[in-house]
CSV table of C-alpha atoms and ligand atoms in Angstrom, one decimal:
chain,number,residue,atom,x,y,z
A,1,MET,CA,0.1,0.0,-0.2
A,2,ALA,CA,1.8,3.6,-1.0
A,3,SER,CA,2.6,5.5,2.3
A,4,ASN,CA,0.2,8.1,1.5
A,5,THR,CA,-2.5,6.1,1.4
A,6,ILE,CA,-5.3,6.6,4.0
A,7,THR,CA,-7.1,4.1,5.1
A,8,GLU,CA,-10.8,4.3,6.8
A,9,THR,CA,-9.2,3.4,10.4
A,10,ASP,CA,-6.8,6.2,10.2
A,11,VAL,CA,-8.7,8.7,9.2
A,12,VAL,CA,-11.4,7.9,12.5
A,13,ALA,CA,-8.2,6.4,14.7
A,14,GLY,CA,-10.0,6.7,18.6
A,15,ARG,CA,-13.0,8.6,17.7
A,16,ARG,CA,-16.0,6.9,19.8
A,17,PRO,CA,-19.3,7.0,18.7
A,18,PRO,CA,-21.9,8.8,19.9
A,19,GLY,CA,-24.4,7.2,23.5
A,20,PRO,CA,-25.5,8.5,26.2
A,21,SER,CA,-23.7,9.5,29.5
A,22,GLY,CA,-24.1,6.7,31.6
A,23,LEU,CA,-23.7,6.4,35.7
A,24,PRO,CA,-20.2,5.2,37.0
A,25,VAL,CA,-19.3,1.4,36.8
A,26,VAL,CA,-23.2,0.5,35.6
A,27,GLY,CA,-22.9,3.0,32.7
A,28,ASN,CA,-26.7,2.7,31.2
A,29,LEU,CA,-27.6,-0.4,32.9
A,30,HIS,CA,-29.9,0.9,35.1
A,31,ARG,CA,-32.2,2.4,31.7
A,32,TYR,CA,-31.5,-0.8,29.7
A,33,LEU,CA,-33.2,-3.1,32.7
A,34,ARG,CA,-36.2,-0.3,32.8
A,35,GLY,CA,-37.0,-0.4,29.7
A,36,PRO,CA,-34.9,-2.8,27.5
A,37,LEU,CA,-37.0,-2.0,23.7
A,38,ALA,CA,-37.2,2.0,24.8
A,39,PHE,CA,-33.9,2.3,25.4
A,40,VAL,CA,-32.5,0.6,22.4
A,41,GLU,CA,-34.6,2.9,20.4
A,42,SER,CA,-34.1,5.9,21.9
A,43,CYS,CA,-30.3,5.5,21.3
A,44,ALA,CA,-31.4,4.8,17.5
A,45,ARG,CA,-33.6,7.9,17.7
A,46,GLU,CA,-30.9,10.0,19.2
A,47,TYR,CA,-27.3,8.8,17.9
A,48,GLY,CA,-27.9,7.1,14.6
A,49,ASP,CA,-26.6,4.1,13.5
A,50,VAL,CA,-23.4,3.5,15.8
A,51,VAL,CA,-24.0,4.2,18.7
A,52,TYR,CA,-22.3,3.8,22.2
A,53,THR,CA,-24.7,2.1,24.7
A,54,ASN,CA,-22.2,2.1,27.9
A,55,VAL,CA,-24.8,-1.2,29.2
A,56,ALA,CA,-22.3,-2.4,31.4
A,57,GLY,CA,-19.0,-1.9,30.0
A,58,GLU,CA,-18.1,-1.3,26.2
A,59,THR,CA,-20.5,-1.9,24.4
A,60,TYR,CA,-22.2,-0.6,21.0
A,61,MET,CA,-25.1,-1.2,19.0
A,62,VAL,CA,-24.4,-0.6,15.1
A,63,ALA,CA,-27.8,-0.2,13.4
A,64,HIS,CA,-27.2,0.3,9.5
A,65,PRO,CA,-27.8,-2.5,7.6
A,66,ASP,CA,-24.6,-2.5,5.6
A,67,HIS,CA,-22.7,-2.6,9.0
A,68,VAL,CA,-24.9,-5.6,9.6
A,69,GLU,CA,-23.4,-7.3,6.3
A,70,ARG,CA,-20.0,-6.5,7.4
A,71,VAL,CA,-20.1,-8.2,11.1
A,72,LEU,CA,-21.5,-11.0,9.9
A,73,VAL,CA,-20.3,-11.7,6.3
A,74,THR,CA,-17.8,-10.1,4.5
A,75,ASP,CA,-15.8,-8.8,7.8
A,76,ASP,CA,-16.3,-11.4,9.9
A,77,HIS,CA,-13.4,-12.4,11.0
A,78,ARG,CA,-12.5,-9.5,12.9
A,79,PHE,CA,-15.2,-11.1,15.3
A,80,ARG,CA,-16.6,-13.9,17.3
A,81,LYS,CA,-19.1,-14.4,19.2
A,82,ALA,CA,-19.9,-12.4,21.9
A,83,GLU,CA,-18.8,-13.6,25.5
A,84,LEU,CA,-22.0,-11.9,27.0
A,85,GLY,CA,-24.5,-14.7,27.6
A,86,GLN,CA,-23.0,-17.5,26.4
A,87,GLY,CA,-21.9,-18.1,29.9
A,88,ARG,CA,-25.9,-18.1,31.0
A,89,LEU,CA,-26.0,-20.7,28.2
A,90,GLU,CA,-22.9,-23.4,28.3
A,91,PRO,CA,-24.8,-25.2,31.4
A,92,ILE,CA,-26.8,-26.2,29.4
A,93,PHE,CA,-25.8,-26.5,25.5
A,94,GLY,CA,-22.4,-27.5,26.5
A,95,ASN,CA,-20.0,-26.5,23.9
A,96,GLY,CA,-23.0,-27.1,21.4
A,97,LEU,CA,-23.3,-25.5,17.6
A,98,VAL,CA,-24.7,-21.8,19.5
A,99,VAL,CA,-22.0,-21.3,22.2
A,100,SER,CA,-18.9,-23.7,20.0
A,101,ASP,CA,-16.5,-21.0,18.8
A,102,GLY,CA,-13.3,-21.3,15.7
A,103,GLU,CA,-12.1,-24.5,14.6
A,104,TYR,CA,-14.6,-27.1,16.4
A,105,TRP,CA,-17.3,-24.7,15.7
A,106,ARG,CA,-16.6,-25.4,12.0
A,107,ARG,CA,-16.0,-28.7,12.3
A,108,GLN,CA,-19.0,-29.4,14.2
A,109,ARG,CA,-21.5,-27.2,11.6
A,110,THR,CA,-20.1,-29.3,8.7
A,111,ARG,CA,-21.1,-32.0,10.4
A,112,MET,CA,-24.5,-31.1,11.1
A,113,GLN,CA,-25.3,-29.1,7.9
A,114,PRO,CA,-26.6,-32.3,6.2
A,115,ALA,CA,-29.4,-32.9,9.3
A,116,PHE,CA,-30.7,-30.3,7.6
A,117,ARG,CA,-30.6,-30.3,3.9
A,118,PRO,CA,-34.2,-30.3,1.6
A,119,ASP,CA,-34.6,-34.0,1.1
A,120,ARG,CA,-34.5,-34.4,5.5
A,121,ILE,CA,-37.0,-31.0,6.1
A,122,ALA,CA,-39.3,-33.6,3.8
A,123,ALA,CA,-39.2,-36.6,6.5
A,124,TYR,CA,-39.7,-33.6,9.2
A,125,ALA,CA,-42.2,-31.8,7.8
A,126,GLU,CA,-44.2,-34.9,8.0
A,127,VAL,CA,-44.3,-35.1,12.2
A,128,MET,CA,-45.2,-30.8,12.4
A,129,ARG,CA,-48.3,-32.1,9.9
A,130,ARG,CA,-49.4,-34.3,12.4
A,131,GLN,CA,-48.6,-32.7,15.0
A,132,ALA,CA,-49.8,-29.2,14.5
A,133,ALA,CA,-53.1,-31.1,13.5
A,134,ALA,CA,-53.2,-33.2,17.1
A,135,THR,CA,-53.4,-29.7,18.6
A,136,ALA,CA,-56.3,-28.3,16.6
A,137,GLU,CA,-58.2,-31.4,17.2
A,138,ARG,CA,-57.7,-31.0,21.0
A,139,TRP,CA,-59.8,-27.3,20.8
A,140,VAL,CA,-63.2,-27.1,21.8
A,141,PRO,CA,-65.4,-23.9,19.9
A,142,GLY,CA,-65.3,-21.0,22.4
A,143,GLN,CA,-62.3,-22.2,24.9
A,144,THR,CA,-60.1,-19.7,25.8
A,145,ILE,CA,-56.3,-21.1,25.0
A,146,GLN,CA,-52.6,-19.7,26.0
A,147,VAL,CA,-51.3,-19.5,22.7
A,148,ASP,CA,-47.7,-19.0,23.8
A,149,GLU,CA,-47.9,-22.2,26.1
A,150,GLU,CA,-49.6,-24.0,23.0
A,151,MET,CA,-47.4,-23.4,20.3
A,152,ARG,CA,-44.0,-24.1,22.9
A,153,ARG,CA,-45.7,-27.3,23.5
A,154,LEU,CA,-46.4,-27.9,20.0
A,155,THR,CA,-43.2,-27.3,18.7
A,156,LEU,CA,-41.0,-28.9,21.5
A,157,GLY,CA,-43.4,-32.0,20.4
A,158,ILE,CA,-42.0,-31.7,16.9
A,159,LEU,CA,-38.6,-31.2,17.6
A,160,VAL,CA,-38.7,-34.0,19.9
A,161,GLN,CA,-40.1,-36.6,17.5
A,162,SER,CA,-38.0,-34.9,14.6
A,163,LEU,CA,-34.8,-35.6,16.8
A,164,PHE,CA,-35.7,-38.8,18.0
A,165,GLY,CA,-38.3,-40.9,16.3
A,166,THR,CA,-42.2,-41.6,16.4
A,167,ASP,CA,-41.5,-44.7,18.4
A,168,LEU,CA,-40.2,-42.8,22.3
A,169,GLY,CA,-43.3,-44.5,23.4
A,170,GLY,CA,-43.3,-42.8,27.6
A,171,ARG,CA,-40.3,-40.9,27.1
A,172,GLU,CA,-41.3,-38.8,25.0
A,173,ALA,CA,-43.3,-37.0,28.0
A,174,GLU,CA,-40.5,-37.3,29.9
A,175,ILE,CA,-38.3,-35.6,27.9
A,176,ARG,CA,-40.8,-32.5,27.6
A,177,GLU,CA,-40.9,-32.3,32.0
A,178,ALA,CA,-37.3,-32.7,31.6
A,179,PHE,CA,-36.6,-30.1,29.1
A,180,GLU,CA,-39.0,-27.7,31.1
A,181,LEU,CA,-37.5,-28.0,34.5
A,182,VAL,CA,-34.1,-26.6,32.6
A,183,MET,CA,-36.0,-24.3,30.4
A,184,GLY,CA,-37.3,-22.0,34.0
A,185,ARG,CA,-33.5,-21.4,34.9
A,186,PHE,CA,-34.1,-18.9,31.5
A,187,GLU,CA,-37.6,-17.8,32.8
A,188,GLY,CA,-37.9,-13.7,34.2
A,189,VAL,CA,-35.7,-13.4,37.0
A,190,ASN,CA,-33.9,-16.6,37.4
A,191,THR,CA,-32.0,-15.5,34.0
A,192,TRP,CA,-30.2,-12.7,35.5
A,193,LEU,CA,-29.4,-15.4,38.9
A,194,PRO,CA,-26.1,-16.8,38.8
A,195,GLY,CA,-26.5,-20.4,38.2
A,196,TRP,CA,-24.2,-21.9,41.7
A,197,LEU,CA,-27.1,-20.3,43.9
A,198,PRO,CA,-29.6,-22.6,45.5
A,199,THR,CA,-32.6,-21.0,43.9
A,200,PRO,CA,-35.7,-23.1,43.5
A,201,ALA,CA,-35.6,-22.7,39.6
A,202,ASN,CA,-31.6,-23.3,40.1
A,203,ARG,CA,-32.2,-27.0,41.7
A,204,ARG,CA,-34.8,-27.6,38.8
A,205,PHE,CA,-32.5,-26.7,35.7
A,206,GLU,CA,-29.9,-29.6,37.7
A,207,ARG,CA,-32.8,-32.1,37.9
A,208,GLY,CA,-34.1,-31.7,34.7
A,209,ARG,CA,-30.5,-31.4,33.2
A,210,GLU,CA,-29.5,-35.2,34.8
A,211,ARG,CA,-32.7,-36.0,33.3
A,212,LEU,CA,-32.5,-35.2,30.0
A,213,ASP,CA,-28.6,-36.3,29.3
A,214,ALA,CA,-29.9,-39.9,31.0
A,215,ILE,CA,-32.6,-40.7,28.7
A,216,VAL,CA,-30.2,-38.8,25.2
A,217,TYR,CA,-27.3,-40.6,26.0
A,218,ASP,CA,-29.4,-44.0,26.3
A,219,LEU,CA,-30.8,-42.8,22.9
A,220,ILE,CA,-27.4,-42.6,21.5
A,221,ASP,CA,-26.6,-46.1,22.6
A,222,GLU,CA,-30.0,-47.8,21.0
A,223,ARG,CA,-28.9,-45.8,18.0
A,224,ARG,CA,-25.6,-46.4,17.6
A,225,GLU,CA,-26.8,-50.1,16.5
A,226,SER,CA,-29.4,-49.2,13.8
A,227,ALA,CA,-28.5,-45.5,13.2
A,228,ALA,CA,-28.0,-45.8,9.3
A,229,ASP,CA,-31.5,-47.5,8.5
A,230,ARG,CA,-33.2,-44.1,10.2
A,231,ASP,CA,-34.0,-40.9,9.1
A,232,ASP,CA,-34.8,-38.9,12.6
A,233,LEU,CA,-31.9,-36.3,13.4
A,234,LEU,CA,-30.7,-37.9,16.0
A,235,SER,CA,-29.4,-40.9,13.6
A,236,THR,CA,-28.2,-38.5,11.0
A,237,LEU,CA,-25.9,-36.7,13.5
A,238,LEU,CA,-24.2,-40.5,14.9
A,239,VAL,CA,-23.7,-41.1,10.9
A,240,ALA,CA,-22.6,-37.3,10.6
A,241,GLU,CA,-18.6,-37.4,9.1
A,242,ASP,CA,-16.5,-33.7,9.3
A,243,GLU,CA,-14.1,-33.5,6.5
A,244,ARG,CA,-11.5,-36.3,7.7
A,245,GLY,CA,-14.0,-39.1,7.6
A,246,GLU,CA,-14.6,-38.8,11.4
A,247,ARG,CA,-17.6,-39.6,13.9
A,248,MET,CA,-19.3,-37.4,16.6
A,249,THR,CA,-18.3,-38.7,20.3
A,250,ASP,CA,-21.7,-39.2,22.8
A,251,GLU,CA,-21.1,-36.3,24.3
A,252,ALA,CA,-20.1,-33.9,21.2
A,253,VAL,CA,-24.0,-35.5,20.0
A,254,ARG,CA,-25.6,-34.7,23.5
A,255,ASP,CA,-24.2,-31.4,23.6
A,256,GLU,CA,-26.1,-30.6,19.7
A,257,VAL,CA,-28.8,-32.6,20.7
A,258,VAL,CA,-29.9,-30.0,23.6
A,259,THR,CA,-28.5,-27.5,21.6
A,260,LEU,CA,-31.5,-28.5,18.8
A,261,LEU,CA,-34.0,-28.6,21.3
A,262,ALA,CA,-33.6,-25.2,23.0
A,263,ALA,CA,-32.9,-23.2,20.2
A,264,GLY,CA,-35.2,-24.8,17.7
A,265,HIS,CA,-38.8,-24.7,20.1
A,266,ASP,CA,-38.7,-21.3,22.2
A,267,THR,CA,-38.3,-19.4,18.7
A,268,THR,CA,-40.5,-20.6,16.4
A,269,ALA,CA,-42.8,-20.8,19.3
A,270,LEU,CA,-42.9,-17.3,20.0
A,271,ALA,CA,-42.6,-16.6,15.7
A,272,LEU,CA,-45.8,-18.5,15.5
A,273,THR,CA,-47.3,-16.8,19.0
A,274,TYR,CA,-47.0,-13.4,17.0
A,275,ALA,CA,-48.1,-14.2,13.8
A,276,TRP,CA,-51.4,-16.1,15.8
A,277,HIS,CA,-51.4,-12.4,18.1
A,278,LEU,CA,-51.0,-9.9,14.5
A,279,LEU,CA,-53.8,-12.1,13.0
A,280,GLY,CA,-56.2,-11.3,15.6
A,281,THR,CA,-56.0,-7.8,15.5
A,282,HIS,CA,-55.6,-7.5,11.9
A,283,PRO,CA,-59.1,-9.3,11.1
A,284,ASP,CA,-58.3,-8.5,6.9
A,285,ALA,CA,-55.4,-9.8,7.0
A,286,THR,CA,-57.3,-13.3,8.5
A,287,ASP,CA,-60.1,-13.3,5.6
A,288,ARG,CA,-57.1,-12.7,3.6
A,289,LEU,CA,-55.3,-15.8,5.2
A,290,HIS,CA,-58.1,-17.8,5.2
A,291,ALA,CA,-59.8,-17.2,1.5
A,292,GLU,CA,-55.8,-18.6,0.0
A,293,LEU,CA,-56.4,-21.8,2.2
A,294,GLU,CA,-59.5,-22.3,0.6
A,295,GLU,CA,-58.5,-22.2,-3.1
A,296,VAL,CA,-55.4,-23.9,-3.1
A,297,LEU,CA,-56.4,-26.6,-0.1
A,298,ASP,CA,-60.0,-26.7,-0.8
A,299,GLY,CA,-60.6,-28.8,2.3
A,300,ALA,CA,-57.4,-30.6,2.1
A,301,THR,CA,-54.6,-30.5,5.2
A,302,PRO,CA,-51.7,-28.9,3.7
A,303,THR,CA,-48.5,-30.5,3.2
A,304,LEU,CA,-45.2,-29.7,2.1
A,305,ALA,CA,-45.7,-29.6,-1.3
A,306,ASP,CA,-48.7,-27.3,-0.8
A,307,LEU,CA,-45.8,-24.6,0.8
A,308,SER,CA,-45.0,-22.9,-2.3
A,309,ALA,CA,-48.2,-21.9,-3.2
A,310,LEU,CA,-48.9,-20.4,0.1
A,311,GLU,CA,-47.7,-16.8,-0.7
A,312,TYR,CA,-49.9,-15.2,2.0
A,313,THR,CA,-49.2,-17.9,4.4
A,314,GLU,CA,-45.0,-17.2,4.2
A,315,ALA,CA,-46.0,-13.5,4.1
A,316,VAL,CA,-48.0,-13.9,8.0
A,317,VAL,CA,-44.4,-15.7,8.6
A,318,SER,CA,-42.3,-12.8,7.4
A,319,GLU,CA,-44.0,-9.9,8.4
A,320,ALA,CA,-44.4,-11.4,12.3
A,321,LEU,CA,-40.6,-12.0,12.7
A,322,ARG,CA,-39.9,-8.6,11.3
A,323,LEU,CA,-42.3,-7.2,13.9
A,324,TYR,CA,-41.7,-9.5,16.3
A,325,PRO,CA,-38.3,-11.2,15.6
A,326,PRO,CA,-37.3,-13.8,18.2
A,327,THR,CA,-34.0,-12.8,18.6
A,328,HIS,CA,-34.4,-9.0,18.9
A,329,ALA,CA,-30.2,-8.8,18.6
A,330,THR,CA,-27.6,-11.1,17.8
A,331,ALA,CA,-24.0,-9.8,20.1
A,332,ARG,CA,-20.4,-10.6,18.7
A,333,GLU,CA,-17.2,-9.1,20.0
A,334,ALA,CA,-14.7,-7.1,17.9
A,335,THR,CA,-11.4,-8.6,18.0
A,336,GLU,CA,-9.4,-5.6,16.8
A,337,ASP,CA,-10.4,-1.7,16.5
A,338,VAL,CA,-13.0,-1.1,13.4
A,339,ALA,CA,-14.2,1.5,11.8
A,340,PHE,CA,-18.3,1.9,10.7
A,341,GLY,CA,-18.8,4.8,8.6
A,342,GLU,CA,-16.7,7.5,10.7
A,343,TYR,CA,-16.3,5.7,14.3
A,344,VAL,CA,-14.2,3.2,15.7
A,345,VAL,CA,-15.1,0.4,17.7
A,346,PRO,CA,-12.3,-0.8,20.6
A,347,GLY,CA,-11.4,-4.3,19.5
A,348,GLY,CA,-12.2,-6.1,22.9
A,349,SER,CA,-16.3,-4.6,23.2
A,350,THR,CA,-19.7,-5.9,22.1
A,351,ILE,CA,-21.4,-5.0,19.8
A,352,PHE,CA,-24.9,-5.1,19.2
A,353,LEU,CA,-27.0,-6.0,15.7
A,354,PRO,CA,-30.0,-5.0,16.4
A,355,GLN,CA,-32.9,-6.8,14.4
A,356,TRP,CA,-35.6,-4.9,16.8
A,357,ILE,CA,-34.6,-1.7,15.1
A,358,LEU,CA,-33.4,-2.5,11.8
A,359,HIS,CA,-36.6,-5.0,10.6
A,360,ARG,CA,-38.8,-1.1,11.7
A,361,ASP,CA,-36.5,1.4,10.2
A,362,GLY,CA,-38.7,3.5,8.2
A,363,ARG,CA,-35.7,4.1,5.7
A,364,TRP,CA,-36.3,1.0,4.3
A,365,TRP,CA,-39.9,-0.2,5.6
A,366,ASP,CA,-42.9,1.7,4.4
A,367,ASP,CA,-45.4,2.7,7.8
A,368,PRO,CA,-42.9,0.3,9.7
A,369,GLU,CA,-45.1,0.1,12.4
A,370,THR,CA,-47.9,-1.4,10.7
A,371,PHE,CA,-48.8,-5.3,9.9
A,372,ARG,CA,-49.1,-5.9,6.3
A,373,PRO,CA,-48.5,-9.2,5.3
A,374,GLY,CA,-48.6,-8.0,1.9
A,375,ARG,CA,-45.7,-5.8,1.5
A,376,TRP,CA,-44.2,-9.4,1.6
A,377,LEU,CA,-46.1,-9.9,-2.2
A,378,GLU,CA,-44.7,-6.6,-3.6
A,379,GLU,CA,-41.5,-5.4,-5.2
A,380,ARG,CA,-39.4,-2.7,-3.1
A,381,ASP,CA,-35.9,-2.5,-3.2
A,382,ARG,CA,-33.9,-2.9,0.8
A,383,PRO,CA,-30.6,-3.4,1.5
A,384,GLU,CA,-30.4,-7.2,2.3
A,385,TYR,CA,-29.4,-7.0,6.0
A,386,ALA,CA,-32.2,-4.3,6.6
A,387,TYR,CA,-34.4,-7.8,7.8
A,388,PHE,CA,-32.5,-10.5,9.4
A,389,PRO,CA,-34.3,-13.0,12.0
A,390,PHE,CA,-32.0,-15.8,11.4
A,391,GLY,CA,-28.6,-13.9,11.3
A,392,GLY,CA,-26.3,-13.9,8.3
A,393,GLY,CA,-22.8,-15.2,7.3
A,394,PRO,CA,-21.5,-18.4,8.2
A,395,ARG,CA,-23.3,-18.7,11.8
A,396,HIS,CA,-26.7,-17.5,10.4
A,397,CYS,CA,-29.2,-20.0,12.0
A,398,ILE,CA,-29.0,-23.8,10.3
A,399,GLY,CA,-32.7,-24.7,11.7
A,400,HIS,CA,-33.8,-21.9,8.9
A,401,ARG,CA,-35.1,-23.9,7.2
A,402,PHE,CA,-36.6,-26.0,9.7
A,403,ALA,CA,-38.6,-23.2,11.1
A,404,THR,CA,-40.0,-21.4,8.4
A,405,VAL,CA,-41.5,-25.1,7.0
A,406,GLU,CA,-42.6,-25.8,10.6
A,407,ALA,CA,-44.1,-21.9,10.8
A,408,ARG,CA,-45.9,-21.9,7.3
A,409,LEU,CA,-46.9,-25.6,7.6
A,410,VAL,CA,-47.8,-24.9,11.7
A,411,LEU,CA,-50.5,-21.9,10.7
A,412,ALA,CA,-51.8,-23.4,7.5
A,413,THR,CA,-53.0,-26.8,9.1
A,414,ILE,CA,-54.7,-24.6,12.1
A,415,ALA,CA,-55.8,-21.6,10.6
A,416,SER,CA,-58.1,-24.5,8.0
A,417,CYS,CA,-59.9,-25.0,11.2
A,418,TRP,CA,-59.5,-22.5,13.4
A,419,ARG,CA,-59.8,-18.6,13.7
A,420,LEU,CA,-58.2,-17.1,17.5
A,421,GLU,CA,-59.5,-14.0,18.8
A,422,PRO,CA,-57.2,-12.5,21.2
A,423,ALA,CA,-58.6,-12.1,24.5
A,424,SER,CA,-57.0,-8.7,24.9
A,425,SER,CA,-55.5,-6.4,21.9
A,426,ASP,CA,-52.6,-5.6,24.5
A,427,LEU,CA,-49.7,-7.1,23.4
A,428,SER,CA,-46.4,-6.6,26.5
A,429,ILE,CA,-43.1,-8.0,25.6
A,430,ARG,CA,-39.6,-8.1,27.0
A,431,PRO,CA,-36.6,-9.1,25.6
A,432,VAL,CA,-35.1,-11.4,27.3
A,433,ILE,CA,-32.1,-14.4,25.7
A,434,THR,CA,-35.5,-14.0,23.0
A,435,LEU,CA,-38.1,-11.6,22.7
A,436,ARG,CA,-40.4,-13.0,25.0
A,437,PRO,CA,-44.5,-11.9,25.6
A,438,THR,CA,-44.4,-10.5,29.6
A,439,ASP,CA,-48.2,-12.5,30.3
A,440,PRO,CA,-49.7,-15.0,28.7
A,441,VAL,CA,-51.2,-14.5,25.4
A,442,GLU,CA,-54.6,-15.7,25.6
A,443,MET,CA,-56.5,-16.3,22.7
A,444,VAL,CA,-60.3,-17.8,22.2
A,445,VAL,CA,-60.9,-20.2,19.8
A,446,HIS,CA,-63.8,-20.5,17.1
A,447,LYS,CA,-64.2,-23.0,14.8
A,448,ARG,CA,-64.7,-22.2,10.7
B,1,LIG,C1,-38.1,-19.0,14.1
B,1,LIG,C2,-37.6,-19.4,14.7
B,1,LIG,C3,-35.9,-18.9,14.4
B,1,LIG,C4,-35.5,-18.3,14.6
B,1,LIG,C5,-36.0,-16.6,15.0
B,1,LIG,C6,-33.6,-18.4,15.3
B,1,LIG,C7,-32.9,-17.2,15.0
B,1,LIG,C8,-31.5,-17.5,15.0
B,1,LIG,C9,-30.4,-16.6,15.0
B,1,LIG,C10,-30.7,-15.2,14.6
B,1,LIG,C11,-29.0,-17.2,14.7
B,1,LIG,C12,-27.7,-17.1,14.6
B,1,LIG,C13,-26.8,-16.4,15.7
B,1,LIG,C14,-25.6,-15.6,15.7
B,1,LIG,O1,-25.8,-15.5,14.6
B,1,LIG,O2,-25.3,-15.3,17.0
B,1,LIG,C15,-29.4,-18.7,15.2
B,1,LIG,C16,-28.9,-19.8,15.1
B,1,LIG,C17,-29.1,-20.9,15.6
B,1,LIG,N1,-30.0,-22.0,15.2
B,1,LIG,FE1,-31.6,-20.3,15.3
B,1,LIG,N2,-33.5,-19.6,15.3
B,1,LIG,C18,-34.7,-19.9,15.2
B,1,LIG,C19,-34.8,-21.9,14.2
B,1,LIG,C20,-34.5,-22.7,14.6
B,1,LIG,C21,-34.5,-23.7,14.8
B,1,LIG,C22,-35.8,-24.1,14.8
B,1,LIG,C23,-32.8,-24.6,14.7
B,1,LIG,C24,-32.8,-26.1,14.2
B,1,LIG,C25,-33.9,-27.0,14.7
B,1,LIG,C26,-32.5,-23.4,15.5
B,1,LIG,C27,-30.7,-24.0,15.4
B,1,LIG,C28,-30.3,-23.0,15.2
B,1,LIG,C29,-28.5,-23.5,16.2
B,1,LIG,C30,-28.0,-24.7,16.5
B,1,LIG,C31,-28.1,-21.8,15.7
B,1,LIG,C32,-26.7,-21.8,15.7
B,1,LIG,C33,-25.6,-22.1,14.4
B,1,LIG,C34,-24.2,-22.0,14.6
B,1,LIG,O3,-23.8,-21.1,15.4
B,1,LIG,O4,-23.6,-22.4,13.7
B,1,LIG,N3,-32.9,-22.5,14.9
B,1,LIG,N4,-30.9,-18.8,15.5
C-alpha cells in the first residue's frame, strides 16, 4: 500500500461513537433494565447508526444494514461470538453449535449441515403436519387457550419427534418434562441469577439436566446400533462425518441434540405466537389468509408440496418475524478495532446488531410499525440486511429452513379449521434471551 494512502481506520482513529452518558461503573445498565426496547429505540433515534450504549461496559449498537453485513458476512473474521450470554447458556448447551467457536465449531457445522438439507426437511414436515393437526383436534369451540404455551408444547413435540423418531413411547413426555425444568432457568428473574445459587429454579434445572442427559445418552446408545437405517435427526448426527471422515463422540452428540432442542423450539413458538396475535388483531389479514387456504387447499390438510402456493401464508410468517423477531439482537465481540463510517469501535467490545431496530426502520420499510403481510408480495428495493431474523454469514441459523417450513405448516393447518380471537389486543413484550411476551397470550378459538 502506498505510504500516503489513508485507510478508513486512520481517518477515525480514536473517535468513539456518540451515546447516552451513563453512571460510574454501571453505565446505562439501569436505563436498559428499566425498559430495554425503549432504551435501544431512544439510542437509535438520538445518536444514529453507531452508538456507544455503555450498558455494563464497552457495549455498542450498530444499526445500519451495511454495517450488519460487514459484521456477520464480509468482515466476519474480525468478530467472534460475544462472551456475553454464552456463559449463561453453556451449562445446558455444553459445547453445542450455538456456544462453540473456532475450528471445533467449523467441524461441527460441517457435520451437522446435512441434517438440515431440503430432502431431510421433507421427513420432518410429516411430523410437523401430524402434530399441528393433533393440536387443532384438542381444542373445543369457545375455549380460551394460552397460545404461547400451546405453541411451545407443539414446537417442542415436533422437535422431539424430529430428533428421536416417533416410537419413543413414554419417553417423549419424560423428555418434555425434563426440558421444561431446564428452561425454567431462563425465565423471568431466574435468567439473571447465578447458576450456583441454590434457588428452586436452579435446583429444578440440575434435576432436569440430569434426567435429560440420562435419556439422551440412552437414546444415543440404542441408536448407535441402527442409525444408518433411520431418518430421524439423531441418527443423521450419529453417522455424520467431518472432512476427515471422523464421527462425533457421544458427548458432542449430546451437546448438539440439547442445543437443537433449546435453540429450535422456543424461537419458532414465539414466531407463531406473534403471528397468531397479529392475525387476531388484523381481521383483514386473517380473511385474506383464510381465502388463500380455501383456494389452494380446497378443504384438504396442507402438505409440504402446498407451501410454495401458499404465498400469503409465507408473507404472514415473514411479517411476524419482521415486527417481533424472536432473536431481537445478535451479539458479537470485535477482536480488533473496527471502523464503521466515521466512528471506531475498539477491539474487545461487544457489538449488538438489533433486529428490533432495523426491522422497524422507516428508511427501509414503508409504514414500519404496521402489520401488512402484503408488503412481502410487492417489489421493493432494500438492503439485504434490513431484515435478518435468522442472522447471516457462516453462523446463520442452521434451522432456518426447518423453522420456516414448520411455521407455515402449523399456521396453515390450524388456520384451516380455527379462527383465533385475542382475549386482549394488548401485547406486552420483553427481550430476555429471546423476545418474550411478559404475560400469557390468551386467545379464544372459534371453529371455521
Ligand atoms: C423462528 C425461529 C428461529 C429464529 C428466529 C432463529 C434465529 C437464529 C439466529 C438469529 C441465529 C444466529 C445467532 C448468531 O449469529 O449469533 C441462530 C442460530 C442457530 N439456530 Fe436458530 N432460529 C430459529 C429456529 C431454529 C431451529 C428450528 C433450529 C434447530 C432445529 C435452530 C438452531 C440454531 C442453531 C444450532 C444455531 C447456531 C448456529 C451456528 O452458530 O452455527 N434455530 N438462530
